[in-house]
Tab-separated table of N, CA and C in Angstrom:
chain	number	residue	atom	x	y	z
A	144	ARG	N	128.288	199.194	88.839
A	144	ARG	CA	128.982	197.931	88.612
A	144	ARG	C	129.149	197.182	89.907
A	145	ARG	N	129.203	195.871	89.829
A	145	ARG	CA	129.264	195.050	91.026
A	145	ARG	C	130.679	194.748	91.484
A	146	GLY	N	131.679	195.380	91.006
A	146	GLY	CA	133.038	195.074	91.437
A	146	GLY	C	134.010	195.367	90.326
A	147	ALA	N	135.243	195.146	90.600
A	147	ALA	CA	136.284	195.413	89.611
A	147	ALA	C	136.167	194.446	88.447
A	148	ALA	N	136.370	194.968	87.269
A	148	ALA	CA	136.307	194.119	86.077
A	148	ALA	C	137.494	193.175	86.060
A	149	MET	N	137.257	191.967	85.608
A	149	MET	CA	138.333	190.988	85.460
A	149	MET	C	138.617	190.861	83.975
A	150	ALA	N	139.868	190.915	83.610
A	150	ALA	CA	140.241	190.854	82.200
A	150	ALA	C	139.978	189.466	81.647
A	151	ALA	N	139.389	189.426	80.486
A	151	ALA	CA	139.164	188.160	79.789
A	151	ALA	C	140.319	187.946	78.825
A	152	PRO	N	140.568	186.669	78.444
A	152	PRO	CA	141.648	186.413	77.495
A	152	PRO	C	141.405	187.138	76.175
A	153	HIS	N	142.473	187.626	75.575
A	153	HIS	CA	142.433	188.249	74.252
A	153	HIS	C	141.517	189.471	74.205
A	154	GLY	N	141.298	190.145	75.333
A	154	GLY	CA	140.502	191.359	75.352
A	154	GLY	C	139.017	191.153	75.137
A	155	GLU	N	138.536	189.922	75.203
A	155	GLU	CA	137.118	189.648	75.006
A	155	GLU	C	136.332	190.098	76.233
A	156	PRO	N	135.052	190.473	76.069
A	156	PRO	CA	134.260	190.830	77.238
A	156	PRO	C	134.123	189.621	78.162
A	157	SER	N	134.147	189.869	79.435
A	157	SER	CA	134.042	188.791	80.409
A	157	SER	C	132.604	188.625	80.862
A	158	PRO	N	132.069	187.394	80.869
A	158	PRO	CA	130.714	187.185	81.372
A	158	PRO	C	130.616	187.472	82.864
A	159	LEU	N	131.754	187.568	83.547
A	159	LEU	CA	131.726	187.837	84.979
A	159	LEU	C	131.208	189.227	85.286
A	160	ASP	N	131.342	190.156	84.353
A	160	ASP	CA	130.969	191.534	84.599
A	160	ASP	C	129.636	191.923	83.973
A	161	GLU	N	128.999	191.028	83.287
A	161	GLU	CA	127.734	191.343	82.644
A	161	GLU	C	126.585	191.161	83.618
A	162	ALA	N	125.613	192.043	83.525
A	162	ALA	CA	124.393	191.868	84.307
A	162	ALA	C	123.506	190.881	83.562
A	163	PRO	N	122.801	190.022	84.283
A	163	PRO	CA	121.897	189.096	83.596
A	163	PRO	C	120.846	189.848	82.793
A	164	ARG	N	120.463	189.271	81.689
A	164	ARG	CA	119.396	189.834	80.863
A	164	ARG	C	118.069	189.250	81.324
A	165	PRO	N	116.980	189.984	81.136
A	165	PRO	CA	115.679	189.424	81.508
A	165	PRO	C	115.410	188.131	80.742
A	166	TYR	N	114.676	187.243	81.392
A	166	TYR	CA	114.292	185.994	80.750
A	166	TYR	C	113.273	186.285	79.656
A	167	ALA	N	113.050	185.325	78.768
A	167	ALA	CA	112.080	185.478	77.687
A	167	ALA	C	110.718	185.848	78.269
A	168	ALA	N	109.995	186.683	77.542
A	168	ALA	CA	108.741	187.241	78.046
A	168	ALA	C	107.759	186.188	78.556
A	169	GLY	N	107.616	185.094	77.875
A	169	GLY	CA	106.631	184.093	78.265
A	169	GLY	C	107.102	183.089	79.293
A	170	SER	N	108.355	183.176	79.724
A	170	SER	CA	108.893	182.135	80.601
A	170	SER	C	108.371	182.216	82.025
A	171	GLY	N	108.018	183.401	82.495
A	171	GLY	CA	107.552	183.552	83.865
A	171	GLY	C	108.667	183.617	84.893
A	172	LEU	N	109.925	183.428	84.479
A	172	LEU	CA	111.033	183.397	85.432
A	172	LEU	C	111.430	184.778	85.936
A	173	ASN	N	111.036	185.841	85.234
A	173	ASN	CA	111.378	187.181	85.709
A	173	ASN	C	110.724	187.478	87.052
A	174	ASP	N	109.590	186.854	87.324
A	174	ASP	CA	108.866	187.086	88.576
A	174	ASP	C	108.925	185.896	89.520
A	175	GLU	N	109.601	184.834	89.133
A	175	GLU	CA	109.655	183.605	89.935
A	175	GLU	C	110.576	183.808	91.142
A	176	PRO	N	110.134	183.433	92.343
A	176	PRO	CA	111.001	183.574	93.522
A	176	PRO	C	112.317	182.815	93.334
A	177	GLY	N	113.412	183.435	93.774
A	177	GLY	CA	114.716	182.791	93.699
A	177	GLY	C	115.453	183.014	92.397
A	178	TYR	N	114.844	183.730	91.461
A	178	TYR	CA	115.506	184.051	90.205
A	178	TYR	C	115.981	185.500	90.251
A	179	PHE	N	116.944	185.847	89.418
A	179	PHE	CA	117.693	187.091	89.539
A	179	PHE	C	116.824	188.334	89.688
A	180	PHE	N	115.781	188.461	88.922
A	180	PHE	CA	115.003	189.700	88.911
A	180	PHE	C	113.938	189.761	89.997
A	181	SER	N	113.849	188.742	90.823
A	181	SER	CA	112.852	188.751	91.899
A	181	SER	C	113.432	188.216	93.203
A	182	LEU	N	114.703	188.476	93.456
A	182	LEU	CA	115.339	187.973	94.669
A	182	LEU	C	114.858	188.734	95.897
A	183	ALA	N	114.586	187.986	96.952
A	183	ALA	CA	114.316	188.589	98.253
A	183	ALA	C	115.637	189.145	98.784
A	184	PRO	N	115.596	190.095	99.707
A	184	PRO	CA	116.847	190.658	100.240
A	184	PRO	C	117.816	189.599	100.776
A	185	ALA	N	117.320	188.595	101.472
A	185	ALA	CA	118.200	187.542	102.005
A	185	ALA	C	118.812	186.719	100.873
A	186	GLU	N	118.055	186.495	99.798
A	186	GLU	CA	118.572	185.745	98.649
A	186	GLU	C	119.651	186.551	97.921
A	187	ALA	N	119.425	187.852	97.774
A	187	ALA	CA	120.427	188.715	97.139
A	187	ALA	C	121.703	188.753	97.976
A	188	ALA	N	121.554	188.771	99.292
A	188	ALA	CA	122.727	188.758	100.181
A	188	ALA	C	123.481	187.439	100.046
A	189	ALA	N	122.754	186.329	99.926
A	189	ALA	CA	123.396	185.020	99.747
A	189	ALA	C	124.157	184.980	98.425
A	190	LEU	N	123.584	185.555	97.380
A	190	LEU	CA	124.262	185.607	96.082
A	190	LEU	C	125.551	186.422	96.189
A	191	ARG	N	125.486	187.585	96.831
A	191	ARG	CA	126.692	188.406	97.006
A	191	ARG	C	127.753	187.649	97.802
A	192	GLU	N	127.329	186.972	98.874
A	192	GLU	CA	128.285	186.229	99.695
A	192	GLU	C	128.932	185.095	98.905
A	193	LEU	N	128.137	184.362	98.123
A	193	LEU	CA	128.700	183.272	97.325
A	193	LEU	C	129.704	183.818	96.316
A	194	ARG	N	129.359	184.916	95.640
A	194	ARG	CA	130.292	185.528	94.684
A	194	ARG	C	131.589	185.939	95.376
A	195	GLU	N	131.480	186.560	96.562
A	195	GLU	CA	132.672	186.996	97.298
A	195	GLU	C	133.534	185.804	97.699
A	196	ARG	N	132.898	184.732	98.131
A	196	ARG	CA	133.652	183.548	98.544
A	196	ARG	C	134.297	182.857	97.351
A	197	LEU	N	133.623	182.842	96.214
A	197	LEU	CA	134.230	182.290	94.999
A	197	LEU	C	135.453	183.106	94.604
A	198	ARG	N	135.310	184.424	94.646
A	198	ARG	CA	136.423	185.305	94.278
A	198	ARG	C	137.585	185.127	95.251
A	199	ALA	N	137.299	185.088	96.544
A	199	ALA	CA	138.347	184.958	97.566
A	199	ALA	C	139.090	183.628	97.439
A	200	GLY	N	138.380	182.573	97.055
A	200	GLY	CA	138.999	181.258	96.924
A	200	GLY	C	139.591	180.988	95.556
A	201	GLY	N	139.488	181.958	94.645
A	201	GLY	CA	140.042	181.788	93.310
A	201	GLY	C	139.190	180.935	92.386
A	202	ALA	N	137.979	180.611	92.794
A	202	ALA	CA	137.140	179.717	91.988
A	202	ALA	C	136.228	180.462	91.023
A	203	GLU	N	136.146	181.784	91.119
A	203	GLU	CA	135.247	182.529	90.237
A	203	GLU	C	135.644	182.355	88.774
A	204	ARG	N	136.909	182.539	88.460
A	204	ARG	CA	137.367	182.379	87.076
A	204	ARG	C	137.244	180.922	86.644
A	205	ARG	N	137.512	180.001	87.549
A	205	ARG	CA	137.389	178.569	87.243
A	205	ARG	C	135.955	178.241	86.846
A	206	ALA	N	134.997	178.752	87.591
A	206	ALA	CA	133.591	178.484	87.286
A	206	ALA	C	133.206	179.076	85.940
A	207	SER	N	133.590	180.320	85.686
A	207	SER	CA	133.188	180.956	84.436
A	207	SER	C	133.854	180.309	83.235
A	208	GLY	N	135.060	179.798	83.409
A	208	GLY	CA	135.770	179.199	82.291
A	208	GLY	C	135.293	177.816	81.928
A	209	HIS	N	134.610	177.167	82.818
A	209	HIS	CA	134.224	175.786	82.568
A	209	HIS	C	132.756	175.586	82.233
A	210	VAL	N	131.876	176.324	82.843
A	210	VAL	CA	130.497	175.891	82.754
A	210	VAL	C	129.487	176.936	82.321
A	211	LEU	N	129.884	178.153	82.073
A	211	LEU	CA	128.888	179.132	81.666
A	211	LEU	C	128.350	178.798	80.284
A	212	ARG	N	127.056	178.784	80.177
A	212	ARG	CA	126.390	178.542	78.894
A	212	ARG	C	126.277	179.873	78.155
A	213	PRO	N	125.969	179.846	76.863
A	213	PRO	CA	125.763	181.113	76.157
A	213	PRO	C	124.674	181.930	76.857
A	214	ALA	N	124.920	183.210	77.023
A	214	ALA	CA	124.004	184.171	77.653
A	214	ALA	C	123.849	183.963	79.157
A	215	GLU	N	124.608	183.049	79.745
A	215	GLU	CA	124.542	182.854	81.188
A	215	GLU	C	125.629	183.698	81.843
A	216	THR	N	125.312	184.295	82.965
A	216	THR	CA	126.298	185.051	83.729
A	216	THR	C	126.648	184.256	84.971
A	217	LEU	N	127.689	184.676	85.648
A	217	LEU	CA	128.065	183.975	86.867
A	217	LEU	C	126.964	184.084	87.922
A	218	ASP	N	126.232	185.205	87.944
A	218	ASP	CA	125.130	185.338	88.902
A	218	ASP	C	124.043	184.295	88.648
A	219	THR	N	123.643	184.123	87.401
A	219	THR	CA	122.588	183.142	87.125
A	219	THR	C	123.088	181.725	87.370
A	220	TYR	N	124.376	181.482	87.114
A	220	TYR	CA	124.971	180.174	87.399
A	220	TYR	C	124.970	179.913	88.908
A	221	CYS	N	125.413	180.890	89.681
A	221	CYS	CA	125.434	180.736	91.143
A	221	CYS	C	124.033	180.514	91.698
A	222	LEU	N	123.062	181.195	91.127
A	222	LEU	CA	121.686	181.043	91.611
A	222	LEU	C	121.173	179.620	91.436
A	223	ARG	N	121.619	178.917	90.407
A	223	ARG	CA	121.194	177.515	90.254
A	223	ARG	C	121.620	176.698	91.464
A	224	PHE	N	122.852	176.900	91.930
A	224	PHE	CA	123.352	176.150	93.085
A	224	PHE	C	122.719	176.640	94.384
A	225	LEU	N	122.482	177.934	94.488
A	225	LEU	CA	121.825	178.459	95.689
A	225	LEU	C	120.394	177.945	95.804
A	226	ARG	N	119.649	177.945	94.697
A	226	ARG	CA	118.270	177.421	94.743
A	226	ARG	C	118.273	175.942	95.102
A	227	ALA	N	119.240	175.198	94.563
A	227	ALA	CA	119.306	173.750	94.825
A	227	ALA	C	119.593	173.448	96.288
A	228	ARG	N	120.178	174.401	97.000
A	228	ARG	CA	120.528	174.199	98.409
A	228	ARG	C	119.817	175.205	99.311
A	229	SER	N	118.621	175.627	98.888
A	229	SER	CA	117.758	176.519	99.681
A	229	SER	C	118.499	177.763	100.171
A	230	PHE	N	119.348	178.312	99.332
A	230	PHE	CA	120.101	179.538	99.595
A	230	PHE	C	121.037	179.424	100.795
A	231	ASP	N	121.464	178.192	101.108
A	231	ASP	CA	122.496	177.965	102.122
A	231	ASP	C	123.840	178.109	101.402
A	232	VAL	N	124.564	179.181	101.690
A	232	VAL	CA	125.791	179.501	100.953
A	232	VAL	C	126.851	178.420	101.120
A	233	ASP	N	127.030	177.905	102.337
A	233	ASP	CA	128.039	176.862	102.557
A	233	ASP	C	127.749	175.629	101.707
A	234	LYS	N	126.487	175.193	101.715
A	234	LYS	CA	126.112	174.006	100.942
A	234	LYS	C	126.199	174.269	99.440
A	235	ALA	N	125.775	175.461	99.008
A	235	ALA	CA	125.835	175.800	97.580
A	235	ALA	C	127.280	175.837	97.092
A	236	LEU	N	128.170	176.411	97.893
A	236	LEU	CA	129.580	176.481	97.514
A	236	LEU	C	130.191	175.085	97.431
A	237	ALA	N	129.905	174.245	98.409
A	237	ALA	CA	130.434	172.871	98.390
A	237	ALA	C	129.917	172.115	97.168
A	238	PHE	N	128.631	172.276	96.858
A	238	PHE	CA	128.012	171.616	95.711
A	238	PHE	C	128.655	172.107	94.410
A	239	MET	N	128.856	173.423	94.303
A	239	MET	CA	129.446	174.001	93.101
A	239	MET	C	130.882	173.515	92.902
A	240	LEU	N	131.674	173.516	93.952
A	240	LEU	CA	133.068	173.077	93.832
A	240	LEU	C	133.153	171.591	93.498
A	241	ALA	N	132.265	170.780	94.078
A	241	ALA	CA	132.237	169.351	93.743
A	241	ALA	C	131.865	169.160	92.272
A	242	ASP	N	130.923	169.964	91.778
A	242	ASP	CA	130.527	169.891	90.373
A	242	ASP	C	131.697	170.273	89.465
A	243	LEU	N	132.411	171.335	89.810
A	243	LEU	CA	133.569	171.746	89.010
A	243	LEU	C	134.652	170.677	89.015
A	244	ASP	N	134.905	170.071	90.181
A	244	ASP	CA	135.895	168.987	90.265
A	244	ASP	C	135.498	167.824	89.364
A	245	TRP	N	134.214	167.448	89.401
A	245	TRP	CA	133.722	166.338	88.580
A	245	TRP	C	133.869	166.666	87.093
A	246	ARG	N	133.494	167.876	86.698
A	246	ARG	CA	133.601	168.284	85.292
A	246	ARG	C	135.040	168.203	84.801
A	247	GLU	N	135.979	168.652	85.647
A	247	GLU	CA	137.388	168.603	85.256
A	247	GLU	C	137.896	167.162	85.201
A	248	ALA	N	137.542	166.346	86.198
A	248	ALA	CA	138.014	164.957	86.250
A	248	ALA	C	137.484	164.136	85.079
A	249	GLU	N	136.255	164.391	84.678
A	249	GLU	CA	135.626	163.617	83.605
A	249	GLU	C	135.815	164.234	82.220
A	250	GLY	N	136.420	165.399	82.138
A	250	GLY	CA	136.642	166.036	80.838
A	250	GLY	C	135.365	166.481	80.158
A	251	VAL	N	134.394	166.911	80.936
A	251	VAL	CA	133.092	167.294	80.392
A	251	VAL	C	133.217	168.439	79.385
A	252	ASP	N	134.091	169.387	79.653
A	252	ASP	CA	134.227	170.535	78.751
A	252	ASP	C	134.699	170.133	77.360
A	253	ALA	N	135.429	169.028	77.257
A	253	ALA	CA	135.920	168.568	75.957
A	253	ALA	C	134.767	168.169	75.034
A	254	LEU	N	133.631	167.816	75.597
A	254	LEU	CA	132.480	167.429	74.773
A	254	LEU	C	132.039	168.562	73.857
A	255	ALA	N	132.174	169.795	74.316
A	255	ALA	CA	131.757	170.942	73.510
A	255	ALA	C	132.600	171.086	72.249
A	256	GLU	N	133.806	170.577	72.267
A	256	GLU	CA	134.712	170.683	71.123
A	256	GLU	C	134.563	169.507	70.153
A	257	MET	N	133.815	168.484	70.541
A	257	MET	CA	133.696	167.269	69.734
A	257	MET	C	132.484	167.338	68.815
A	258	SER	N	132.567	166.598	67.714
A	258	SER	CA	131.422	166.497	66.814
A	258	SER	C	130.401	165.532	67.418
A	259	VAL	N	129.192	165.584	66.912
A	259	VAL	CA	128.151	164.672	67.381
A	259	VAL	C	128.596	163.230	67.176
A	260	HIS	N	129.222	162.944	66.050
A	260	HIS	CA	129.690	161.585	65.765
A	260	HIS	C	130.714	161.136	66.806
A	261	GLU	N	131.653	162.002	67.156
A	261	GLU	CA	132.669	161.634	68.145
A	261	GLU	C	132.049	161.341	69.513
A	262	VAL	N	131.006	162.075	69.852
A	262	VAL	CA	130.361	161.873	71.153
A	262	VAL	C	129.535	160.597	71.156
A	263	THR	N	128.818	160.326	70.067
A	263	THR	CA	127.906	159.179	70.045
A	263	THR	C	128.548	157.893	69.545
A	264	GLN	N	129.686	157.958	68.884
A	264	GLN	CA	130.321	156.768	68.320
A	264	GLN	C	130.594	155.698	69.370
A	265	PRO	N	131.094	156.028	70.565
A	265	PRO	CA	131.312	154.964	71.561
A	265	PRO	C	130.031	154.213	71.928
A	266	LEU	N	128.881	154.853	71.781
A	266	LEU	CA	127.617	154.176	72.087
A	266	LEU	C	127.364	153.017	71.136
A	267	SER	N	127.823	153.144	69.886
A	267	SER	CA	127.605	152.070	68.915
A	267	SER	C	128.481	150.860	69.219
A	268	LEU	N	129.518	151.032	70.014
A	268	LEU	CA	130.413	149.930	70.364
A	268	LEU	C	129.965	149.190	71.621
A	269	THR	N	128.971	149.730	72.296
A	269	THR	CA	128.477	149.111	73.525
A	269	THR	C	127.693	147.857	73.172
A	270	PRO	N	128.004	146.717	73.801
A	270	PRO	CA	127.250	145.491	73.503
A	270	PRO	C	125.769	145.663	73.835
A	271	LYS	N	124.946	145.153	72.972
A	271	LYS	CA	123.497	145.226	73.170
A	271	LYS	C	122.991	143.837	73.568
A	272	PRO	N	122.058	143.776	74.499
A	272	PRO	CA	121.515	142.462	74.872
A	272	PRO	C	120.699	141.868	73.728
A	273	ASN	N	120.730	140.552	73.619
A	273	ASN	CA	119.917	139.877	72.603
A	273	ASN	C	118.469	139.871	73.063
A	274	PRO	N	117.554	140.147	72.137
A	274	PRO	CA	116.124	140.157	72.529
A	274	PRO	C	115.600	138.786	72.847
């Protein structure tokens, strides 16, 4: 195991403690550089450092509670930010925290609870230019 288990609400399994599952057979991502199953030693070290810094700053639970997609683990989520910043941990952490701040400020998570009609209805009220 990669560390102490963190309790999830209501006794549910926590995605923080799950190991990523292999990507779909035809995707090619299992062997792609910078992805979980093919990390170079320096990339794996950057992932560990980012996880440790998230945990130390209290942002690990914040990240998992807001943005994990189904079947996504915190490791695969962190890797998206690390790849986007060439595995520079400082830049990846700043990018991730800015993204979390934006999601909270804009209420992005509330979209998941809304119906398609509720999300798209404001679009019908937007004035359209005359042809």
